Each structure stands twice: as C-alpha cells, then as structure tokens.
Short mmCIF file of C-alpha atoms (C1' of nucleotides) in Angstrom, two decimals:
data_model
loop_
_atom_site.label_atom_id
_atom_site.label_comp_id
_atom_site.label_asym_id
_atom_site.label_seq_id
_atom_site.Cartn_x
_atom_site.Cartn_y
_atom_site.Cartn_z
CA MET A 1 293.92 -40.13 -2.49
CA ASN A 2 296.25 -42.48 -0.71
CA GLU A 3 297.27 -46.40 -1.11
CA ILE A 4 294.36 -48.05 0.87
CA ASP A 5 291.87 -45.65 -0.96
CA LEU A 6 292.99 -46.52 -4.69
CA ASN A 7 293.08 -50.52 -3.83
CA GLU A 8 289.59 -49.78 -2.47
CA ALA A 9 288.64 -48.15 -5.92
CA PHE A 10 290.50 -50.66 -7.98
CA ILE A 11 288.62 -53.54 -6.23
CA LYS A 12 285.25 -51.46 -6.73
CA ASP A 13 286.20 -51.38 -10.32
CA MET A 14 286.85 -54.86 -10.83
CA LYS A 15 283.68 -56.11 -9.24
CA ARG A 16 282.12 -53.56 -12.24
CA ARG A 17 284.25 -55.02 -15.01
CA PHE A 18 282.96 -58.47 -13.36
CA VAL A 19 280.00 -57.65 -13.13
CA LYS A 20 279.43 -55.98 -16.45
CA SER A 21 280.72 -59.23 -18.62
CA PHE A 22 279.02 -62.25 -16.36
CA LEU A 23 275.91 -61.06 -15.42
CA ASP A 24 273.86 -63.39 -16.63
CA MET A 25 276.03 -66.39 -14.90
CA LEU A 26 275.92 -64.36 -11.73
CA ILE A 27 271.70 -63.97 -11.63
CA LEU A 28 271.73 -68.02 -13.28
CA LYS A 29 273.61 -68.47 -9.79
CA LEU A 30 271.68 -66.67 -7.64
CA ILE A 31 268.51 -68.55 -9.34
CA GLN A 32 270.40 -71.66 -8.72
CA ASP A 33 270.18 -70.93 -4.96
CA GLU A 34 266.52 -70.52 -4.56
CA PRO A 35 263.79 -69.97 -7.13
CA ILE A 36 263.72 -65.95 -7.75
CA TRP A 37 261.75 -63.19 -8.93
CA GLY A 38 262.61 -60.25 -10.79
CA TYR A 39 261.81 -58.17 -8.88
CA LYS A 40 263.24 -58.99 -5.53
CA ILE A 41 266.57 -60.10 -8.03
CA LEU A 42 266.84 -56.35 -8.08
CA LYS A 43 266.55 -56.04 -4.06
CA GLU A 44 268.53 -58.93 -3.68
CA THR A 45 271.81 -57.79 -5.19
CA LYS A 46 271.11 -53.85 -4.06
CA LYS A 47 271.75 -55.09 -0.76
CA LEU A 48 274.39 -58.06 -0.48
CA TYR A 49 276.06 -56.85 -4.02
CA GLN A 50 275.81 -53.01 -3.84
CA VAL A 51 275.68 -53.15 -7.52
CA LYS A 52 272.60 -50.93 -9.22
CA LEU A 53 271.37 -52.94 -11.49
CA ARG A 54 268.72 -51.84 -13.88
CA HIS A 55 265.17 -53.10 -14.05
CA GLY A 56 265.48 -52.32 -18.03
CA ALA A 57 268.52 -54.59 -17.76
CA LEU A 58 267.80 -57.61 -15.93
CA TYR A 59 263.83 -58.13 -17.36
CA PRO A 60 265.30 -58.47 -21.22
CA LEU A 61 268.01 -60.81 -19.32
CA LEU A 62 265.75 -63.29 -17.73
CA ASN A 63 263.90 -63.59 -21.08
CA MET A 64 266.89 -64.09 -22.59
CA LEU A 65 267.88 -66.67 -20.36
CA GLU A 66 264.80 -68.79 -20.47
CA MET A 67 264.52 -68.61 -24.22
CA ASN A 68 267.86 -70.25 -24.19
CA GLY A 69 266.46 -73.05 -21.92
CA TYR A 70 268.72 -71.93 -18.81
CA ILE A 71 266.07 -70.99 -16.20
CA LYS A 72 262.01 -71.51 -16.82
CA SER A 73 259.13 -69.47 -15.03
CA LYS A 74 256.32 -69.99 -13.38
CA GLN A 75 253.33 -67.66 -13.17
CA GLU A 76 252.81 -67.24 -9.21
CA LEU A 77 249.80 -64.98 -8.03
CA HIS A 78 250.76 -63.53 -4.71
CA LYS A 79 248.42 -60.36 -3.03
CA GLY A 80 247.05 -59.69 -6.57
CA ARG A 81 250.25 -59.32 -8.61
CA ILE A 82 251.65 -61.88 -10.89
CA ARG A 83 254.89 -63.20 -10.10
CA LYS A 84 257.74 -64.54 -12.74
CA VAL A 85 259.20 -66.88 -10.46
CA TYR A 86 262.26 -68.94 -11.84
CA LYS A 87 264.35 -71.74 -11.21
CA ILE A 88 267.61 -73.16 -12.77
CA THR A 89 266.94 -75.96 -15.43
CA ARG A 90 269.60 -78.86 -15.64
CA LYS A 91 270.77 -77.09 -18.79
CA GLY A 92 271.18 -73.67 -16.48
CA THR A 93 273.28 -75.90 -14.08
CA GLN A 94 275.24 -77.17 -16.63
CA LEU A 95 276.67 -73.79 -17.75
CA LEU A 96 276.84 -72.63 -14.66
CA ASN A 97 279.16 -75.35 -13.92
CA THR A 98 280.91 -74.80 -16.73
CA TYR A 99 281.57 -71.53 -16.02
CA GLN A 100 282.81 -72.33 -12.87
CA ASN A 101 285.54 -74.53 -13.97
CA PHE A 102 285.89 -71.87 -16.62
CA LEU A 103 286.56 -69.22 -14.07
CA LYS A 104 288.75 -71.75 -11.90
CA GLN A 105 291.21 -71.82 -14.90
CA GLN A 106 292.21 -68.80 -15.23
CA LEU A 107 293.68 -68.44 -10.97
CA MET B 1 275.01 -77.86 -32.99
CA ASN B 2 274.93 -80.30 -30.46
CA GLU B 3 275.68 -80.23 -26.76
CA ILE B 4 279.55 -80.63 -26.89
CA ASP B 5 279.91 -77.97 -29.92
CA LEU B 6 277.85 -75.84 -27.41
CA ASN B 7 279.69 -76.17 -24.47
CA GLU B 8 283.36 -75.17 -26.62
CA ALA B 9 281.27 -72.35 -27.91
CA PHE B 10 280.28 -71.09 -24.35
CA ILE B 11 283.69 -71.50 -23.03
CA LYS B 12 285.07 -69.36 -25.85
CA ASP B 13 282.39 -66.79 -25.40
CA MET B 14 283.53 -66.79 -21.51
CA LYS B 15 286.83 -65.91 -23.06
CA ARG B 16 286.36 -63.76 -24.95
CA ARG B 17 284.30 -61.73 -22.31
CA PHE B 18 286.90 -62.13 -19.83
CA VAL B 19 289.91 -61.59 -22.04
CA LYS B 20 287.87 -57.81 -23.01
CA SER B 21 287.02 -57.19 -19.44
CA PHE B 22 290.49 -58.07 -17.88
CA LEU B 23 293.12 -57.44 -20.58
CA ASP B 24 295.34 -55.02 -18.67
CA MET B 25 295.44 -57.28 -16.04
CA LEU B 26 296.32 -60.24 -18.18
CA ILE B 27 298.70 -58.12 -19.35
CA LEU B 28 300.76 -56.98 -16.19
CA LYS B 29 300.60 -61.19 -15.85
CA LEU B 30 302.45 -61.87 -18.40
CA ILE B 31 304.87 -59.03 -18.20
CA GLN B 32 305.33 -60.13 -14.35
CA ASP B 33 306.47 -63.88 -15.87
CA GLU B 34 309.30 -61.98 -17.83
CA PRO B 35 310.30 -58.55 -19.19
CA ILE B 36 308.51 -58.19 -22.76
CA TRP B 37 308.50 -55.91 -25.61
CA GLY B 38 304.61 -54.75 -26.97
CA TYR B 39 305.08 -57.41 -30.42
CA LYS B 40 306.61 -60.14 -28.75
CA ILE B 41 303.36 -59.65 -26.75
CA LEU B 42 301.34 -59.62 -29.89
CA LYS B 43 303.53 -63.03 -30.56
CA GLU B 44 302.78 -64.77 -27.35
CA THR B 45 299.16 -64.49 -26.89
CA LYS B 46 298.28 -65.30 -30.49
CA LYS B 47 300.46 -68.91 -29.64
CA LEU B 48 299.14 -68.96 -26.34
CA TYR B 49 295.67 -67.68 -25.94
CA GLN B 50 294.74 -67.84 -30.00
CA VAL B 51 293.05 -64.76 -28.61
CA LYS B 52 293.57 -62.16 -31.30
CA LEU B 53 295.21 -58.81 -29.88
CA ARG B 54 295.42 -55.98 -32.02
CA HIS B 55 298.48 -53.60 -31.71
CA GLY B 56 296.20 -50.49 -31.94
CA ALA B 57 294.60 -51.75 -28.60
CA LEU B 58 297.75 -53.21 -27.08
CA TYR B 59 300.25 -50.10 -27.69
CA PRO B 60 298.04 -47.24 -26.17
CA LEU B 61 296.97 -50.31 -23.10
CA LEU B 62 301.03 -50.45 -22.18
CA ASN B 63 301.48 -46.40 -22.21
CA MET B 64 298.71 -46.45 -19.75
CA LEU B 65 299.96 -48.76 -17.70
CA GLU B 66 303.48 -47.40 -17.45
CA MET B 67 301.59 -43.71 -16.92
CA ASN B 68 299.75 -45.40 -14.06
CA GLY B 69 303.15 -46.06 -12.66
CA TYR B 70 302.46 -50.41 -13.05
CA ILE B 71 304.93 -50.93 -15.57
CA LYS B 72 308.43 -49.10 -16.23
CA SER B 73 310.02 -49.31 -19.77
CA LYS B 74 313.65 -49.54 -20.86
CA GLN B 75 314.34 -48.94 -24.77
CA GLU B 76 316.71 -51.51 -26.19
CA LEU B 77 318.29 -51.59 -29.39
CA HIS B 78 318.08 -54.95 -31.32
CA LYS B 79 319.52 -55.17 -34.43
CA GLY B 80 318.65 -51.70 -35.91
CA ARG B 81 315.28 -51.04 -33.70
CA ILE B 82 313.89 -49.91 -30.96
CA ARG B 83 312.03 -51.80 -28.60
CA LYS B 84 310.09 -50.80 -25.45
CA VAL B 85 310.88 -53.55 -23.27
CA TYR B 86 308.30 -53.41 -19.75
CA LYS B 87 309.13 -54.92 -16.58
CA ILE B 88 306.46 -54.78 -13.75
CA THR B 89 307.41 -52.29 -10.94
CA ARG B 90 305.73 -53.36 -6.88
CA LYS B 91 303.15 -50.84 -7.53
CA GLY B 92 302.19 -53.32 -10.40
CA THR B 93 302.45 -56.63 -8.46
CA GLN B 94 300.60 -55.20 -5.51
CA LEU B 95 298.09 -54.82 -8.38
CA LEU B 96 298.08 -57.98 -9.08
CA ASN B 97 297.46 -59.67 -6.35
CA THR B 98 294.63 -57.58 -5.63
CA TYR B 99 293.52 -58.58 -8.45
CA GLN B 100 294.11 -61.98 -8.12
CA ASN B 101 292.08 -61.83 -4.46
CA PHE B 102 289.89 -60.62 -6.28
CA LEU B 103 288.56 -63.41 -8.62
CA LYS B 104 289.52 -66.09 -6.12
CA GLN B 105 286.32 -64.76 -3.90
CA GLN B 106 283.83 -64.76 -7.24
CA LEU B 107 284.15 -69.02 -6.79
"C1'" DT C 1 313.84 -54.49 -55.27
"C1'" DA C 2 309.89 -55.68 -53.65
"C1'" DC C 3 307.48 -58.14 -49.91
"C1'" DA C 4 307.22 -59.98 -45.27
"C1'" DA C 5 308.36 -59.47 -40.61
"C1'" DT C 6 310.20 -56.75 -36.53
"C1'" DA C 7 308.58 -52.19 -34.01
"C1'" DT C 8 305.51 -48.66 -32.10
"C1'" DG C 9 301.95 -45.50 -32.62
"C1'" DT C 10 297.47 -42.80 -33.73
"C1'" DC C 11 292.70 -41.73 -35.57
"C1'" DC C 12 288.03 -42.67 -37.59
"C1'" DT C 13 284.20 -44.71 -37.71
"C1'" DC C 14 281.20 -48.32 -37.14
"C1'" DT C 15 278.58 -50.98 -33.55
"C1'" DT C 16 277.25 -52.53 -28.93
"C1'" DT C 17 276.39 -51.51 -24.52
"C1'" DC C 18 273.81 -48.00 -21.17
"C1'" DG C 19 270.94 -45.55 -18.10
"C1'" DG C 20 267.36 -43.41 -18.00
"C1'" DA C 21 262.39 -42.24 -19.67
"C1'" DC C 22 258.08 -44.15 -21.38
"C1'" DA C 23 254.39 -47.69 -20.33
"C1'" DT C 24 251.79 -50.55 -17.40
"C1'" DA C 25 248.76 -52.73 -13.31
"C1'" DT C 26 248.28 -54.20 -8.41
"C1'" DC C 27 248.45 -53.41 -3.52
"C1'" DA C 28 249.40 -50.80 0.67
"C1'" DA C 29 249.78 -46.53 3.81
"C1'" DG C 30 249.15 -42.32 5.42
"C1'" DC D 1 242.90 -40.44 -2.81
"C1'" DT D 2 247.84 -39.77 -3.80
"C1'" DT D 3 251.68 -41.43 -3.30
"C1'" DG D 4 255.50 -45.21 -2.74
"C1'" DA D 5 256.44 -49.97 -3.41
"C1'" DT D 6 255.55 -53.97 -6.00
"C1'" DA D 7 255.89 -56.19 -10.25
"C1'" DT D 8 257.02 -56.60 -15.65
"C1'" DG D 9 257.89 -54.72 -20.05
"C1'" DT D 10 260.03 -51.84 -24.11
"C1'" DC D 11 262.73 -47.98 -26.17
"C1'" DC D 12 266.41 -45.02 -27.78
"C1'" DG D 13 269.90 -41.50 -27.47
"C1'" DA D 14 274.06 -41.21 -25.72
"C1'" DA D 15 278.55 -43.11 -24.46
"C1'" DA D 16 281.70 -46.33 -24.38
"C1'" DG D 17 284.19 -49.57 -27.43
"C1'" DA D 18 286.43 -52.47 -30.92
"C1'" DG D 19 288.17 -52.93 -35.56
"C1'" DG D 20 289.97 -52.13 -39.09
"C1'" DA D 21 293.15 -48.13 -42.17
"C1'" DC D 22 296.87 -44.81 -41.76
"C1'" DA D 23 301.76 -43.53 -40.42
"C1'" DT D 24 306.84 -44.29 -40.32
"C1'" DA D 25 311.59 -47.14 -39.97
"C1'" DT D 26 314.70 -50.92 -40.08
"C1'" DT D 27 315.53 -55.52 -41.48
"C1'" DG D 28 315.94 -60.06 -43.50
"C1'" DT D 29 314.84 -62.87 -47.71
"C1'" DA D 30 312.93 -64.61 -51.96
#
DNA sequence: TACAATATGTCCTCTTTCGGACATATCAAG
DNA sequence: CTTGATATGTCCGAAAGAGGACATATTGTA
C-alpha cells in the first residue's frame, strides 16, 4: 500500500468511526433538511455517504429519537403502503445546534 | 431534570462519544503540542479534559501509535525512573492534518 | 516502614455493540 | 405467480470494547 492509499483508508476509517458515534445526529440532520421516512434514509445514505446503514439499526434509532421528542412522525399512505414521515421538532433543532457548536470546539 | 441540565448531560455525552472514537487522534495532538510521556498524559487529560483515561487503555494505545510510526519514543531517566518520552513523527503530523481536515468537513 | 505517587505494562471478565436473520405486508414488473 | 422493491419492525449470537485487577520497580513523605 502506498501513501495515498493509506491516507484514503484512514479517511474511510475516520468516516466509519464518525458515523458509528454520531449516527443519531447525522440522521437528525437529514430529517432537518427535509421530512423523510426510514426507507428513504436507507437509500439516501447509501447514495450520498457510501455508508452501509442497516434497517435493523435505523428503525429502532428513529423510534428512540421520537420517544425522546427530537422528531415527530406522521403516517402517510403512499401507493397502498404506510410511510412514517418524520420531521424535526423544536427540541430536535436545539439539540442539533448544541451538537454543531460542540463539533466546532473540537477543531 | 430541567432543560439546562439536559443540555449539559448531552454535551457530556457528546464528549464521551468523541473521546471514545478519536482518542488516538487526541493523544497524537497532545504529543504534537510538546513531547510527553504516558503518565503525564494521564494527569494532563484528567486536569484539562475531565476525562477518566485508564492507564490500561493508554499504554497499549501509545505502543500501537509508535508501531505504526506516528510517534517515536526516547527513554529518559528521571529521578531513578525511566520515562518513555514520545514525540510526533512526520507521518504522525500528516495523519493529524488529514484528521483535522476531515473534521472540518463534518460541520 | 508503610503508604502515596511516579512510571509502564498485561490480562481477563463483563458489557455493549453489530451484523445478519426472522417477520410481515403491499405493490410493480416480468 | 413469482421475484424484486417498498416499508417497518424485532431478536439473538458473535465480536469488539471497556473497566478494573494483577504485576513490578523506584522515590518521596508521614
């Protein structure tokens, strides 16, 4: 492995660590951008972040975020299937702001 | 728990997660600031970061960083006790730069 | 002379996390 | 009419990680 490959592997590892630790915040950020449902989050993250997000990890996480009042779901019927479309709450927005301020301090 | 306490608890949790995921980078940063040995790192982090860093976690980490060529140790005799004083290598400095650039992109 | 501090190291168990399997239902396309 | 996509959910065994114990040696202090 040359230096460039090592660097790419390192960045990939940083990404992996970051997603592992702050997945809930990244999901919250996605929901803040636009109301979205679980299945679409799976597709979006696959496309945008090259992150293998398991649905078995995502759905419990979304339910937890809602239980804590950071997001709020609304059932929408779309072509015979029920979607749980989430949008961020004021409490969720506040949390995300605190998170972003925290991150800035780490630089 | 009121809102302020919740926020403080959240920041504390973010800190915990960050240290958990990027401890090696934080240690590397400390070594970059000035050559330092393990025991002093334990004292410094306790004082500065309010992080309970176990020596049983730190020493293997330092050895791993040296094995990978990011830091280099030099044994120094101080009042009859041997200290392994570490300083950062060029490879280590490059790694830290990559890490910091990565972090900036996460904002 | 015993206890706290300095200094570095390993090891083993408990807990947490992860990845994949199991589960269910509808719809669209071949 | 079966397979793939959409959509959401639980569960469990394996792997990884954390925390504290074990280990050793010297120095400073009460």
